């Protein structure tokens, strides 16, 4: 899952705080912008099947 909001990949070296943008480059320094949020789940999760089954059972 990708987010529209991106953060400057070099903000720790070049900026005092994170610089967020919607474009693929940082508006202040021109460095590449990367996805600002991690994925909400791991598709290779070994226990995902059981967690989804419990969630489905709780809905009923």
mmCIF file of C-alpha atoms in Angstrom:
data_model
loop_
_atom_site.group_PDB
_atom_site.id
_atom_site.type_symbol
_atom_site.label_atom_id
_atom_site.label_comp_id
_atom_site.label_asym_id
_atom_site.label_seq_id
_atom_site.Cartn_x
_atom_site.Cartn_y
_atom_site.Cartn_z
ATOM 1 C CA UNK A 1 0.000 0.000 0.000
ATOM 2 C CA UNK A 2 1.373 3.374 -0.943
ATOM 3 C CA UNK A 3 0.645 6.724 0.535
ATOM 4 C CA UNK A 4 0.379 9.966 -1.411
ATOM 5 C CA UNK A 5 2.350 11.800 1.263
ATOM 6 C CA UNK A 6 6.109 11.512 0.883
ATOM 7 C CA UNK A 7 9.038 12.705 2.983
ATOM 8 C CA UNK A 8 12.480 13.906 1.868
ATOM 9 C CA UNK A 9 14.902 10.961 1.937
ATOM 10 C CA UNK A 10 17.770 13.199 3.097
ATOM 11 C CA UNK A 11 15.936 15.267 5.707
ATOM 12 C CA UNK A 12 18.156 14.077 8.574
ATOM 13 C CA UNK A 13 21.240 15.479 6.835
ATOM 14 C CA UNK A 14 19.833 18.581 5.146
ATOM 15 C CA UNK A 15 16.841 19.806 7.175
ATOM 16 C CA UNK A 16 16.056 20.524 10.822
ATOM 17 C CA UNK A 17 12.764 18.627 10.568
ATOM 18 C CA UNK A 18 11.077 16.284 8.068
ATOM 19 C CA UNK A 19 9.916 17.927 4.848
ATOM 20 C CA UNK A 20 6.689 16.393 3.536
ATOM 21 C CA UNK A 21 5.507 16.690 -0.062
ATOM 22 C CA UNK A 22 3.158 15.160 -2.606
ATOM 23 C CA UNK A 23 5.734 15.210 -5.416
ATOM 24 C CA UNK A 24 8.524 12.703 -6.055
ATOM 25 C CA UNK A 25 11.253 15.226 -5.148
ATOM 26 C CA UNK A 26 11.865 17.404 -2.096
ATOM 27 C CA UNK A 27 10.744 20.989 -2.815
ATOM 28 C CA UNK A 28 13.600 22.460 -0.720
ATOM 29 C CA UNK A 29 16.691 20.430 -1.647
ATOM 30 C CA UNK A 30 15.667 18.353 -4.683
ATOM 31 C CA UNK A 31 16.438 14.970 -3.091
ATOM 32 C CA UNK A 32 14.190 11.996 -3.795
ATOM 33 C CA UNK A 33 11.035 11.770 -1.702
ATOM 34 C CA UNK A 34 10.094 8.386 -0.242
ATOM 35 C CA UNK A 35 6.892 6.902 1.134
ATOM 36 C CA UNK A 36 6.340 8.357 4.601
ATOM 37 C CA UNK A 37 4.430 5.446 6.138
ATOM 38 C CA UNK A 38 5.258 1.764 6.498
ATOM 39 C CA UNK A 39 2.857 -0.839 5.167
ATOM 40 C CA UNK A 40 0.014 -1.564 7.622
ATOM 41 C CA UNK A 41 0.653 -5.319 7.472
ATOM 42 C CA UNK A 42 3.161 -7.850 6.197
ATOM 43 C CA UNK A 43 1.724 -9.979 3.342
ATOM 44 C CA UNK A 44 4.052 -12.812 4.365
ATOM 45 C CA UNK A 45 2.721 -12.853 7.948
ATOM 46 C CA UNK A 46 2.726 -16.514 9.089
ATOM 47 C CA UNK A 47 -0.161 -15.961 11.529
ATOM 48 C CA UNK A 48 -2.347 -13.765 9.290
ATOM 49 C CA UNK A 49 -4.658 -16.620 8.351
ATOM 50 C CA UNK A 50 -5.524 -17.271 12.011
ATOM 51 C CA UNK A 51 -5.979 -13.582 12.824
ATOM 52 C CA UNK A 52 -8.373 -13.121 9.889
ATOM 53 C CA UNK A 53 -10.336 -16.222 10.945
ATOM 54 C CA UNK A 54 -10.738 -14.851 14.475
ATOM 55 C CA UNK A 55 -11.819 -11.474 13.117
ATOM 56 C CA UNK A 56 -14.408 -13.136 10.873
ATOM 57 C CA UNK A 57 -15.693 -15.208 13.786
ATOM 58 C CA UNK A 58 -16.063 -12.066 15.925
ATOM 59 C CA UNK A 59 -18.263 -10.433 13.258
ATOM 60 C CA UNK A 60 -20.850 -13.217 13.364
#
